[in-house]
Coordinates of C-alpha atoms and ligand atoms in Angstrom, one line a residue:
X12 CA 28.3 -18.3 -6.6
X13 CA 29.8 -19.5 -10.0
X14 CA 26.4 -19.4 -11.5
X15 CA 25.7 -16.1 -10.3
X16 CA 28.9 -14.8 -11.9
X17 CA 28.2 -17.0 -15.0
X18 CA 24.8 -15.3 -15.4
X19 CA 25.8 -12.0 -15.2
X20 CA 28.8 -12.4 -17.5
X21 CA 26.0 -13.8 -19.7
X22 CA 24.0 -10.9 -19.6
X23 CA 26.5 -8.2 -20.1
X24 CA 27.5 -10.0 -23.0
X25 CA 24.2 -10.2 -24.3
X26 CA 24.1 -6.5 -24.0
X27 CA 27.0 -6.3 -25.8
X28 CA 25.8 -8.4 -28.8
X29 CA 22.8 -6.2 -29.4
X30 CA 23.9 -2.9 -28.4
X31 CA 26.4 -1.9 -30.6
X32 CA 25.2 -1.5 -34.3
X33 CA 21.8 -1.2 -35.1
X34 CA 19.3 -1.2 -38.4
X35 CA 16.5 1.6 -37.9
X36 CA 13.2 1.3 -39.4
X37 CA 11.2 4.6 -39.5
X38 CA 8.0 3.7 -38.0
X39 CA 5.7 4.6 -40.8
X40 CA 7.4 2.0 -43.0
X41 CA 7.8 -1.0 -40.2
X42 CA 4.4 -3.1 -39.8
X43 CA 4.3 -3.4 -35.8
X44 CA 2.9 -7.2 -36.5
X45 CA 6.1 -7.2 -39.0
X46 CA 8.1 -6.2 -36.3
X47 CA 6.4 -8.4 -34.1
X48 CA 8.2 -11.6 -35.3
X49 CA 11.5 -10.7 -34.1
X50 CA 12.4 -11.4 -30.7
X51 CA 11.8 -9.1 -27.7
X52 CA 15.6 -9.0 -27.5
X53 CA 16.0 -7.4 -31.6
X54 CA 14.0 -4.4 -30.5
X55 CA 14.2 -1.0 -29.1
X56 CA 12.4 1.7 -29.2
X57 CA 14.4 5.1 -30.0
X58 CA 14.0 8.7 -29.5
X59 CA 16.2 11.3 -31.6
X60 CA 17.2 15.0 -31.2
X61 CA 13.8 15.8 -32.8
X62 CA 12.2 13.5 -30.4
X63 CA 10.9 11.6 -33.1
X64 CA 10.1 8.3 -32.1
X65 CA 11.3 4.9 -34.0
X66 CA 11.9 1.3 -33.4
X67 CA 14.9 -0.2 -34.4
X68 CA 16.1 -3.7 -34.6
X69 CA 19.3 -4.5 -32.9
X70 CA 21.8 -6.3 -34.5
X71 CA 24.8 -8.4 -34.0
X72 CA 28.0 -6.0 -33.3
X73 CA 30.8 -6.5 -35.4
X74 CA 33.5 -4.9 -33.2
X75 CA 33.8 -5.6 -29.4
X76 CA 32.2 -2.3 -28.0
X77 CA 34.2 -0.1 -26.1
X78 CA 35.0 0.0 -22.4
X79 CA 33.5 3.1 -22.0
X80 CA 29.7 1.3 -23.2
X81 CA 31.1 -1.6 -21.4
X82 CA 30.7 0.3 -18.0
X83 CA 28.2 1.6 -18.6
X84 CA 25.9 -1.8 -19.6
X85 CA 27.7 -2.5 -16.0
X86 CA 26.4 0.0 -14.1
X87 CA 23.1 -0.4 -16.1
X88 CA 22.4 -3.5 -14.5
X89 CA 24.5 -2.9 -11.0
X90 CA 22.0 0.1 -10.7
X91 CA 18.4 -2.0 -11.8
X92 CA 19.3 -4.4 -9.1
X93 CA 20.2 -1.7 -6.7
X94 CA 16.9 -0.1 -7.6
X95 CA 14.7 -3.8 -7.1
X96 CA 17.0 -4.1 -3.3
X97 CA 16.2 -0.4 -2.2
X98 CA 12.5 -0.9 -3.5
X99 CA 11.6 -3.7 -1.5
X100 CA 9.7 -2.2 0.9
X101 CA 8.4 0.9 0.3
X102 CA 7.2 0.1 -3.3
X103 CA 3.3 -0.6 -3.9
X104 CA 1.8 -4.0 -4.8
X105 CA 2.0 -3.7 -8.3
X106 CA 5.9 -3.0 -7.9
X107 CA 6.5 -5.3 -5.6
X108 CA 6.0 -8.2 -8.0
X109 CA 9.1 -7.0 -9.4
X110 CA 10.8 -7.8 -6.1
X111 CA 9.2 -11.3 -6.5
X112 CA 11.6 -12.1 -9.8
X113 CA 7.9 -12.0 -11.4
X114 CA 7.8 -8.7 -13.8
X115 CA 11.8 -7.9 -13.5
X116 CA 13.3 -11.3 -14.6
X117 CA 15.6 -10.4 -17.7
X118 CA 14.8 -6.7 -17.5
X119 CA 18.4 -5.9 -16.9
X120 CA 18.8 -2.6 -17.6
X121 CA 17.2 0.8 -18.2
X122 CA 18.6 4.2 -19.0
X123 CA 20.7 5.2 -22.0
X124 CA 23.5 3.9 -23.4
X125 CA 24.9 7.0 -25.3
X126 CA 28.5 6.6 -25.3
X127 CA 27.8 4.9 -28.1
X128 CA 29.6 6.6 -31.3
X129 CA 26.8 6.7 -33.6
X130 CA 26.6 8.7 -37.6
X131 CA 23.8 10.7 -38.2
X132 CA 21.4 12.4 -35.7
X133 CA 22.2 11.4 -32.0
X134 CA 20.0 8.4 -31.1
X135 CA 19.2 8.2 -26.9
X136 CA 18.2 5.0 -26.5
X137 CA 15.2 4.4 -23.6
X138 CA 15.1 1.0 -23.8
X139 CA 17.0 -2.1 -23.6
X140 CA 15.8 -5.5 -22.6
X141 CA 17.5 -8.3 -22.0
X142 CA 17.0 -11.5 -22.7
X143 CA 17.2 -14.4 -20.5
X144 CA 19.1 -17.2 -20.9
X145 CA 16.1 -19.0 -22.6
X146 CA 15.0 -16.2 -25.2
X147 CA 18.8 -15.7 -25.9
X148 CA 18.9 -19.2 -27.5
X149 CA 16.0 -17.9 -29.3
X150 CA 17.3 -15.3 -30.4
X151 CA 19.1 -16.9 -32.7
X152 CA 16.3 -17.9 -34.7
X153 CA 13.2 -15.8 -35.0
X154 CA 9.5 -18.1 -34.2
X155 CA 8.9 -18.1 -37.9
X156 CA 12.2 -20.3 -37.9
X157 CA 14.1 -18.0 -40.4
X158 CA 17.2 -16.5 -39.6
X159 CA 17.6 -13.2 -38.1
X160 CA 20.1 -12.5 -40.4
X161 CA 17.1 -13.2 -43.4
X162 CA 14.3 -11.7 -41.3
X163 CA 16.6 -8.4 -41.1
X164 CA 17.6 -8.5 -45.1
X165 CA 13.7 -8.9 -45.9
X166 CA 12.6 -6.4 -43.4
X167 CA 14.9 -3.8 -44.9
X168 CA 13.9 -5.1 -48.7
X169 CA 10.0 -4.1 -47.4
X170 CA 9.2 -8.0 -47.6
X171 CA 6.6 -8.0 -45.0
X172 CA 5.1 -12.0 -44.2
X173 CA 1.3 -11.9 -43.5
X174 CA 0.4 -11.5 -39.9
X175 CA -0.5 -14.8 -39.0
X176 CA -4.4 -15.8 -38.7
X177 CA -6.6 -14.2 -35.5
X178 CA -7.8 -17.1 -33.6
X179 CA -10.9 -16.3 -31.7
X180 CA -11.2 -18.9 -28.8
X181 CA -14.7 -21.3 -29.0
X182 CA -17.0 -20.6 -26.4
X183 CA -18.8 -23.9 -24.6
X184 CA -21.0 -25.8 -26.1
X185 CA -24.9 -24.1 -25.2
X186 CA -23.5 -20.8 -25.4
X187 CA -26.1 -18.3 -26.8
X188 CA -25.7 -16.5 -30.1
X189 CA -26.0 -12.7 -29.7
X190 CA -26.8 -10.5 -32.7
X191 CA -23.8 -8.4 -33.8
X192 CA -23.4 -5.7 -31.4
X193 CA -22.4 -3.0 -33.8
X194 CA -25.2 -2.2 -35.8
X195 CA -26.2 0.9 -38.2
X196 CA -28.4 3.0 -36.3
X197 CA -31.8 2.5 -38.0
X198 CA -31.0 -1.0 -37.8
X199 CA -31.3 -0.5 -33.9
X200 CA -34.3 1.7 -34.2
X201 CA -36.3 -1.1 -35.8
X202 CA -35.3 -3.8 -33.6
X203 CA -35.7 -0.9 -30.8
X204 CA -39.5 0.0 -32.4
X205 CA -40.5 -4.1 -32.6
X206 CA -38.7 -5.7 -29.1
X207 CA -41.3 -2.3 -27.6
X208 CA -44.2 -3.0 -29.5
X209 CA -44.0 0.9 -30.4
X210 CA -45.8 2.3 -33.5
X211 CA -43.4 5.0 -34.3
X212 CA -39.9 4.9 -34.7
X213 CA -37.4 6.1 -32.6
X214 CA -40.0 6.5 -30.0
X215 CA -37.8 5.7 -27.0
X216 CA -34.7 7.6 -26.7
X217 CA -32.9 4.8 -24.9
X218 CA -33.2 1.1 -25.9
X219 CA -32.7 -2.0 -23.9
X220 CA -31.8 -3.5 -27.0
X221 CA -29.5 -0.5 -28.5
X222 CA -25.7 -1.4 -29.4
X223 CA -25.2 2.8 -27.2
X224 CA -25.2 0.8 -23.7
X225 CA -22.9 -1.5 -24.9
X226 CA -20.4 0.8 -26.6
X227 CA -19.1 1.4 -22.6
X228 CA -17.2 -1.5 -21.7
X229 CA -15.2 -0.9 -18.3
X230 CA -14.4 -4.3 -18.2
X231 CA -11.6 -3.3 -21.3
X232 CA -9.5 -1.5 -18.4
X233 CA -9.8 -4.8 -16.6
X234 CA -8.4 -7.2 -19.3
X235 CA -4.7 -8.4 -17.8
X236 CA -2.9 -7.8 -14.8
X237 CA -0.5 -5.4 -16.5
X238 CA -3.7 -3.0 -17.5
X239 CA -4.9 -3.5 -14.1
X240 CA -1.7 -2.7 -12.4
X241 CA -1.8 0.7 -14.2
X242 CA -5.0 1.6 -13.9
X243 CA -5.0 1.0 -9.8
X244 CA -6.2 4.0 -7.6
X245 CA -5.0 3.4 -4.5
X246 CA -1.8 2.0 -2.9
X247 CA -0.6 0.5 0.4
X248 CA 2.9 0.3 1.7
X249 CA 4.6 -0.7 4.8
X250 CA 5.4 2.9 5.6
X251 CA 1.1 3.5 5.7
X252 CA 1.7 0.8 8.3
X253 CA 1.8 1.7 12.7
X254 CA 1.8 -1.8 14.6
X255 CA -0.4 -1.2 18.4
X256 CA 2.2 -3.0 21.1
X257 CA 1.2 -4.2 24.3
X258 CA 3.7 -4.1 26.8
X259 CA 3.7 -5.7 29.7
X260 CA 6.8 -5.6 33.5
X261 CA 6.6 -9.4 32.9
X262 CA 9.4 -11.1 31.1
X263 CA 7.3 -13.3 28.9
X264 CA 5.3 -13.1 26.3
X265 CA 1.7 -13.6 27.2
X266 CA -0.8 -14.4 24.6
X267 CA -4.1 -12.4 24.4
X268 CA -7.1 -15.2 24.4
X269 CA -9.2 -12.9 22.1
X270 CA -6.4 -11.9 19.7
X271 CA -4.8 -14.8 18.2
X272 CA -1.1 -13.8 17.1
X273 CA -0.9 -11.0 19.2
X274 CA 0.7 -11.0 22.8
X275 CA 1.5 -8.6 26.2
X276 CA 5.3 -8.5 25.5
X277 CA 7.6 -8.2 28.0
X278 CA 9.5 -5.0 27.6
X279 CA 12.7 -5.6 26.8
X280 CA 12.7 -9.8 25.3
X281 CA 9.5 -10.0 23.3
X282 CA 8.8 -6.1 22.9
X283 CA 12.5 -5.7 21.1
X284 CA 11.8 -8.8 19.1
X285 CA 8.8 -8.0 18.0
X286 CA 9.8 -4.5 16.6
X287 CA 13.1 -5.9 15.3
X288 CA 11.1 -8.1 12.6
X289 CA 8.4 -5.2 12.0
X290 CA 11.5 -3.5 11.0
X291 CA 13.0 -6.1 8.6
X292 CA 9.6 -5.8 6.2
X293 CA 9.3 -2.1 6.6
X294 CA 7.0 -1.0 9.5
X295 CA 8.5 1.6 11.2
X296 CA 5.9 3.1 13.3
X297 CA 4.7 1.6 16.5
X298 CA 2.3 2.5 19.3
X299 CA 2.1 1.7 23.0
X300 CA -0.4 0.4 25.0
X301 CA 0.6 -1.1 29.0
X302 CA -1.1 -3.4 31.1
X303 CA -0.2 -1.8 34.4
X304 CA -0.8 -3.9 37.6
X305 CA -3.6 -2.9 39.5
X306 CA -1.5 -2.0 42.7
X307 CA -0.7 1.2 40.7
X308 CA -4.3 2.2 39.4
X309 CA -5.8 5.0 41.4
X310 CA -8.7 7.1 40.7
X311 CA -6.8 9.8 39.3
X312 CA -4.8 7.3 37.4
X313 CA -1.0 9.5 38.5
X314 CA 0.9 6.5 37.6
X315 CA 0.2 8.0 33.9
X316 CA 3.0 10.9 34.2
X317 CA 5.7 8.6 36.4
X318 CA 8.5 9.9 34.3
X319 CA 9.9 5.9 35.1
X320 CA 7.0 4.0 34.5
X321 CA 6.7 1.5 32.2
X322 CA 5.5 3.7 28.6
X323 CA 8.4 6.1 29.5
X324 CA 11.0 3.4 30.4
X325 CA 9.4 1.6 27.0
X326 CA 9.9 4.9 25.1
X327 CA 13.7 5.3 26.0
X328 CA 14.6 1.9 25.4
X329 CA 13.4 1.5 21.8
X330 CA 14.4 4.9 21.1
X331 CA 18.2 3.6 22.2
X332 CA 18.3 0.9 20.1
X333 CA 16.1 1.9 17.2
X334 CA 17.1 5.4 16.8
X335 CA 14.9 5.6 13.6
X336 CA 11.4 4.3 14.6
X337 CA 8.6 6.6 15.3
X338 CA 7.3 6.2 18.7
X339 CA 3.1 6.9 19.0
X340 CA 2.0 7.2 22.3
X341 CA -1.8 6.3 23.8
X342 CA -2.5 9.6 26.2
X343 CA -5.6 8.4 28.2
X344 CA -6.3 7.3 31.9
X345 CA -7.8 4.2 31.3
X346 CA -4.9 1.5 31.8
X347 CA -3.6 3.8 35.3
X348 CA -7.5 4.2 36.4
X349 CA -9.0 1.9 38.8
X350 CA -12.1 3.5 37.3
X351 CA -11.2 1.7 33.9
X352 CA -12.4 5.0 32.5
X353 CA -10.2 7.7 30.3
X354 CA -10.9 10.4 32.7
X355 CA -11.5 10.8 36.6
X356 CA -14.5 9.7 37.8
X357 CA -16.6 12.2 40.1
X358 CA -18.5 10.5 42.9
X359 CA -21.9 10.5 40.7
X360 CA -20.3 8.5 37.8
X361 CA -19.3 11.6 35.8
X362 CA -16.4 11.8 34.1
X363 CA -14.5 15.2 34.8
X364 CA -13.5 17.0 31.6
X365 CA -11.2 19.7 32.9
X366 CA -9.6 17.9 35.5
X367 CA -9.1 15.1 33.6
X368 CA -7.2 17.8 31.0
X369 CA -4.7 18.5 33.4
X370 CA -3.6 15.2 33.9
X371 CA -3.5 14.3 30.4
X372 CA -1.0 17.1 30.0
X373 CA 1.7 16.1 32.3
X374 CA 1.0 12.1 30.5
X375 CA 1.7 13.7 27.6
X376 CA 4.3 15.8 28.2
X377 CA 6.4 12.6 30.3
X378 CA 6.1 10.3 27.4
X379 CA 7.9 13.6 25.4
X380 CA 10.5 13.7 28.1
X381 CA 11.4 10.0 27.2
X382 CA 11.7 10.4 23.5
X383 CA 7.7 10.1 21.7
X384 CA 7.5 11.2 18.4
X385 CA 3.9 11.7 18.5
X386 CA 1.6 11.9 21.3
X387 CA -2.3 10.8 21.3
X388 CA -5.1 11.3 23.2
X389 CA -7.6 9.2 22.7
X390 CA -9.7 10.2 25.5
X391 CA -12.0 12.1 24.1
X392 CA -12.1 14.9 26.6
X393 CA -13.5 18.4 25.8
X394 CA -10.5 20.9 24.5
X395 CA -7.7 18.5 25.4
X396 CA -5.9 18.6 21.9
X397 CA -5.0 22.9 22.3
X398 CA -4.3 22.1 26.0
X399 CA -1.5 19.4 25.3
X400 CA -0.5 21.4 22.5
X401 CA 0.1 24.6 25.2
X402 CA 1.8 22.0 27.5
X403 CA 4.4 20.8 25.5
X404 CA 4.9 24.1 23.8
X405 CA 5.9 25.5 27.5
X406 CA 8.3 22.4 27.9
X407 CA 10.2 23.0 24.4
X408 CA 8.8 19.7 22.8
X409 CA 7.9 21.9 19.6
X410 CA 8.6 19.5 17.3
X411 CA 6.2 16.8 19.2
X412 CA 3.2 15.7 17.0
X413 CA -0.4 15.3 18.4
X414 CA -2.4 12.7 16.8
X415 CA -5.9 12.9 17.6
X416 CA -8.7 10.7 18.2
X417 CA -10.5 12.9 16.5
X418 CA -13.3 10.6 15.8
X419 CA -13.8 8.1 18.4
X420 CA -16.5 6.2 18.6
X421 CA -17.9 4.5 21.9
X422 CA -18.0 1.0 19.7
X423 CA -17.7 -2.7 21.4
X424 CA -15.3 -3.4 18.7
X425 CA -13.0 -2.6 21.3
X426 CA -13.6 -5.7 23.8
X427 CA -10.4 -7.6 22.8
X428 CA -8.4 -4.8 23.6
X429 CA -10.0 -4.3 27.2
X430 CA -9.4 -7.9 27.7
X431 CA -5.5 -7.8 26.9
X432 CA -5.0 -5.4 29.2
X433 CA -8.1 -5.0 31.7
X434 CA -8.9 -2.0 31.3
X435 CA -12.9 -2.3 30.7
X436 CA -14.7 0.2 32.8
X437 CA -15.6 -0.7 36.6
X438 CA -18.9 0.6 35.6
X439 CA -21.0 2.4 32.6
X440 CA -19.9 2.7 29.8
X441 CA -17.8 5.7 27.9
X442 CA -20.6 7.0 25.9
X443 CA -20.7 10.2 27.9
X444 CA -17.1 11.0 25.7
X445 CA -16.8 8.7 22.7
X446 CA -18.9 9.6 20.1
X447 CA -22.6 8.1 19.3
X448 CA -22.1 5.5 16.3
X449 CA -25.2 6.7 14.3
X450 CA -23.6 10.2 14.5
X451 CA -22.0 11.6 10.5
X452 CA -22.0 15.2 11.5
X453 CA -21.1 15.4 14.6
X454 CA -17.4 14.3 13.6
X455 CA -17.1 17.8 11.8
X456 CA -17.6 19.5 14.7
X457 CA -14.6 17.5 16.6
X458 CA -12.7 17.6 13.3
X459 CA -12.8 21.7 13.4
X460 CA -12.0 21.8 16.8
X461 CA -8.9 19.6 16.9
X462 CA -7.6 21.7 13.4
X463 CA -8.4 24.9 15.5
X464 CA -6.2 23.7 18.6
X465 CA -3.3 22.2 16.4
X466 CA -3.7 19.1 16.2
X467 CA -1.1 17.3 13.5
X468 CA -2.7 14.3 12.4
X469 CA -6.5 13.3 12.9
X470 CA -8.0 9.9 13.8
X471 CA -11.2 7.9 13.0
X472 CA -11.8 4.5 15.0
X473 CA -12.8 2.2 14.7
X474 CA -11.6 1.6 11.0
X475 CA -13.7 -0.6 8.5
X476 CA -17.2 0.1 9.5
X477 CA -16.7 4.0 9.9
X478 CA -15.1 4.2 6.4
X479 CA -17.7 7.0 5.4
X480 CA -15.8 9.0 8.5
X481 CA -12.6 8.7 7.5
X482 CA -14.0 10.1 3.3
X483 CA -15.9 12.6 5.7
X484 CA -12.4 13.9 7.2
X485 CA -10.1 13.2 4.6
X486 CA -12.6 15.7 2.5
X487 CA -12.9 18.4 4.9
X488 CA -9.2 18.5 6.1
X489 CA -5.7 18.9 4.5
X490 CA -4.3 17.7 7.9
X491 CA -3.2 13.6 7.2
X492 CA -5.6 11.2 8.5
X493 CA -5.1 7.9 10.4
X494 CA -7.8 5.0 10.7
X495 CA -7.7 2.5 13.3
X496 CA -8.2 -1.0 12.8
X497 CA -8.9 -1.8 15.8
X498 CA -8.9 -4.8 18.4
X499 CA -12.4 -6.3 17.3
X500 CA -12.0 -5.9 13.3
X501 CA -8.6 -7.9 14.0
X502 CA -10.2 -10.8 15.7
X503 CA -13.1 -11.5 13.5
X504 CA -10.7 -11.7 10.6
X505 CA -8.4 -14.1 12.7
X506 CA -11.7 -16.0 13.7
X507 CA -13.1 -16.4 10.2
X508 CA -9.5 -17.1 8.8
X509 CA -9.3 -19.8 12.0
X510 CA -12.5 -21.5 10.7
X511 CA -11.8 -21.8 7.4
X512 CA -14.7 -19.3 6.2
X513 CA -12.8 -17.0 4.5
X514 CA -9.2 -16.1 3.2
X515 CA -7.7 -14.2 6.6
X516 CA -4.7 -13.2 4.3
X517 CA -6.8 -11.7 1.3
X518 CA -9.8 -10.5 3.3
X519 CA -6.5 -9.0 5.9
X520 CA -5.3 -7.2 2.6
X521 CA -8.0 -6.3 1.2
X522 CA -9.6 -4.2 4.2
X523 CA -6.4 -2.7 4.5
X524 CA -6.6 -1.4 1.1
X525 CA -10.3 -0.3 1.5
X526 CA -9.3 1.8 4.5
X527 CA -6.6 3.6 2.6
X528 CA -9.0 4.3 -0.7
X529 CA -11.3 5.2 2.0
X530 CA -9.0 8.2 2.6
X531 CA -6.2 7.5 5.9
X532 CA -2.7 7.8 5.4
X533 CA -1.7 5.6 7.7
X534 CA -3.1 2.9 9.9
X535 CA -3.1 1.6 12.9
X536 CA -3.5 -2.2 13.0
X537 CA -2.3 -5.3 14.5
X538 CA -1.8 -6.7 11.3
X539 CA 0.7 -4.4 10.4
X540 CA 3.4 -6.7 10.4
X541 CA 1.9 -9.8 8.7
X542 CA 0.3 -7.4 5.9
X543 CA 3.9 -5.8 5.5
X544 CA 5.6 -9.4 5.0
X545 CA 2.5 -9.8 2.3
X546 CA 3.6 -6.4 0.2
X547 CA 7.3 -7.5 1.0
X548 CA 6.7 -10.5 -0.9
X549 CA 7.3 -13.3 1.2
X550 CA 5.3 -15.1 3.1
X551 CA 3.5 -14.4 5.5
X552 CA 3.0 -17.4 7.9
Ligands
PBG27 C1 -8.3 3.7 25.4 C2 -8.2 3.0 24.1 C3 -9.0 2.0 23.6 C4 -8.5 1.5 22.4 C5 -7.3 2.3 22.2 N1 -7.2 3.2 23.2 C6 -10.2 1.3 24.3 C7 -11.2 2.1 24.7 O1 -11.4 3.3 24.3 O2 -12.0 1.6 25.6 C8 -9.1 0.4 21.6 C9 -8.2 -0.2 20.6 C10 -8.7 -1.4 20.1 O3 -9.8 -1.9 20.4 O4 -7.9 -2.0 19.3 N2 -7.9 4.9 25.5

């Protein structure tokens, strides 16, 4: 506590020291490598009314500042560490090293400092660093071990030192000698004419040898972490984050064999527990999926639209205590039919599209009764999206989204996910809905049809190995797309990571990422919590 208040003391009244008075050097007659020498802490860069742009060298003040600069370094550095707390979570990786004390340490404060009474044109400062505590006791003296006080009376004299000496770093021992890679051209032309035994000159337009394919070096863009911060395409957040739930009438937790880390919670102890600590790093979106006991499976799976089952009982209870969440909802008749199937089974194995509609509308239109933000069938029936769409319309749940399973394809990535909550088919399989894996096109033709009967946000699953669907939708919709990582693409990670064969954190990461450059918005994925402790910066085990 004291040392807290000791440091901060200590850095307002380093602000204080440099802020006041300063020494401006137009940049046309200040050296950068001149400049260079002083510490960090000296330095500022400046714009005027003109919007010229200088860098100045701070210097020691010779009156205590007044109170009104005083509260204002204050609330400069109140308001950067306000800005690093309300960033933690929704900030993307390269920010979120700043919530790590990595890239913010000593960067106290930003904004201007004009209350400054200044002569001449009015300075707005856009700078300030601050020191800490070590490169304040450097400050003192600058590296070439001069004074400041000398550094600043030969920098304003125009006594420049020499820059010191470029070191170029020795390469191994073995390493081969290349010839200069910047060569006059008919230099290159001979070389080009010899190394392919050519009679004329300039024969070939293009030369393995040529110094032209090595004037493109992408690998400059690459050179430190800051460069590669700033040059990064693609994001992920928390809030891209929607963690599946498996609920379960039991009171425990019961662990799913083929998903290490991921459980049937019982509603109410492990289900509020669970979303309470996806809450703390940021995931606020979460999606339900029950294992209902088999007394209440029937053929036409009605237990889907009991207004107290378990999904709308699940619903109002998170919706009472976490008034702020979004609530996703699974519409299909798989986990209410004894069929194990999304739809109704006629008595030759087909699965009724129409039929199967109507049910899917009062499903739906329950779970909006209870409080779900966003409905979605992932059923895959015929015409289902505009039907749900008319049926919630008719009950007033306007403002209720439809996510679509827009692209769903009949994949046995899913097996872990019929396992945790025994819903794989009695017989068959669902290829007479999902979609054929070896099928591109095909997902433009569900993609206009869901657009055409409102759907809100559209769907491709499973995630990683269909990420040329999710480019294929993201490109041919404005409408926000979602990928699922699903149950299979979870467990081979987990596996791997189990084994030892590859880094389940990075690898975990890193296909989250690819999914988003890939094109979703958000994903579904049962890592969503561990991944969103990763981008919160702590750990994550
Ligand atoms: C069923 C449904 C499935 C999944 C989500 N909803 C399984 C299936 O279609 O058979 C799979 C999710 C996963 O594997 O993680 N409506």
């Amino acid at each position: 506590m004291t040392n807290n208040r000791s440091s901060f003391l200590r850095a307002i009244n380093i602000l204080f020291f440099f802020t006041e008075e300063v020494v401006k050097y137009e940049t046309a007659t200040c050296a950068w490598p001149e400049l260079k020498q002083y510490p960090s802490t000296l330095r500022r860069i400046e714009t005027d009314d003109r919007g010229h742009t200088r860098l100045a060298l701070l210097r020691k003040a010779k009156t205590l500042p007044s109170p009104v600069c005083c509260c204002c370094c204050c609330c400069c550095i109140f308001f950067s560490n306000l800005q690093a707390m309300a960033s933690a979570v929704s900030f993307p990786p390269a920010n979120v090293q700043m919530l790590q004390g990595r890239s913010c340490h000593g960067h106290a404060a930003f904004g201007s400092c004009s209350a400054v009474p200044r002569t001449g044109p009015r300075v707005r400062s856009t700078a300030v660093r601050v020191s800490s505590e070590q490169e304040a006791a450097a400050a003192v003296r600058a590296p070439s071990g001069r004074s400041i006080e000398e550094c600043e009376a030969d920098a304003v004299a125009g006594r420049f030192p020499a820059p010191p000496p470029l070191v170029r770093p020795k390469a191994p021992e073995g390493t081969p000698r290349i010839r200069p890679l910047v060569s006059p051209q008919w230099i290159c032309n001979v070389v080009c004419a010899l190394h392919c035994n050519c009679t004329r000159l300039n024969l070939r337009p293009v030369c393995v040898m040529c110094v032209k394919d090595m004037e493109k070096r992408p690998r400059r863009n690459r050179k430190s972490p800051a460069l590669r911060a700033a040059f990064q395409e693609t994001t992920i957040s928390p809030a891209n984050l929607v963690l599946p739930l498996f609920i379960h009438e039991g009171e425990e937790d019961a662990p799913i064999g083929a998903m290490p880390g991921c459980f049937r919670l019982g509603w109410r102890h492990g289900l509020l527990d669970e979303v309470y600590k996806a809450r703390d790093v940021g995931v606020n979106g979460f999606v339900l999926f029950p294992k209902i006991p088999d007394a209440l499976k029937s053929q036409s799976g009605d237990e889907a639209y009991n207004d107290n089952g378990l999904v709308p009982r699940t619903i109002r209870l998170l919706k009472d205590k976490f008034p702020d969440i979004v609530v996703y909802t699974d519409v299909a008749l798989d986990p209410y039919s004894s069929d194990g199937h999304d739809g109704i089974v006629r008595e030759d194995g087909v699965i009724m599209n129409d039929e199967t509609v109507y049910q899917l509308c009062k499903q739906a239109v329950s779970q909006a009764r209870a409080g779900a933000d966003v409905v979605s069938p992932s059923d895959m029936m015929d015409g289902r999206v505009g039907a749900i769409r008319a049926a919630l319309d008719a009950e007033g749940f306007h403002d209720v989204s439809i996510m679509s399973y827009t692209a769903k394809y009949a994949s046995s990535f899913y097996g872990p996910f019929r396992e945790a909550l025994d819903s794989n088919p009695r017989f068959g399989d669902k290829k007479t809905y999902q979609m054929n894996p070896a099928n591109y096109r095909e997902a433009l033709l569900e993609t206009a049809a869901d657009e055409a009967e409102g759907a809100d946000i559209l769907l491709v699953k499973p995630g990683l190995p269909y990420l040329d669907i999710i480019r294929l939708l993201r490109d041919n919709s404005a409408l926000p797309i979602a990928a699922y990582q699903v149950s299979g693409e979870y467990s081979m990670i987990k596996a791997a990571g189990a084994l030892k064969m590859i880094d389940e954190e990075k690898v975990m990461m890193e296909s989250l990422m690819c999914l988003r450059r890939a094109g979703a918005d958000i994903i579904l994925t049962y890592f969503a919590r561990q991944a969103a402790t990763v981008l919160c910066g702590m750990r994550s085990k």
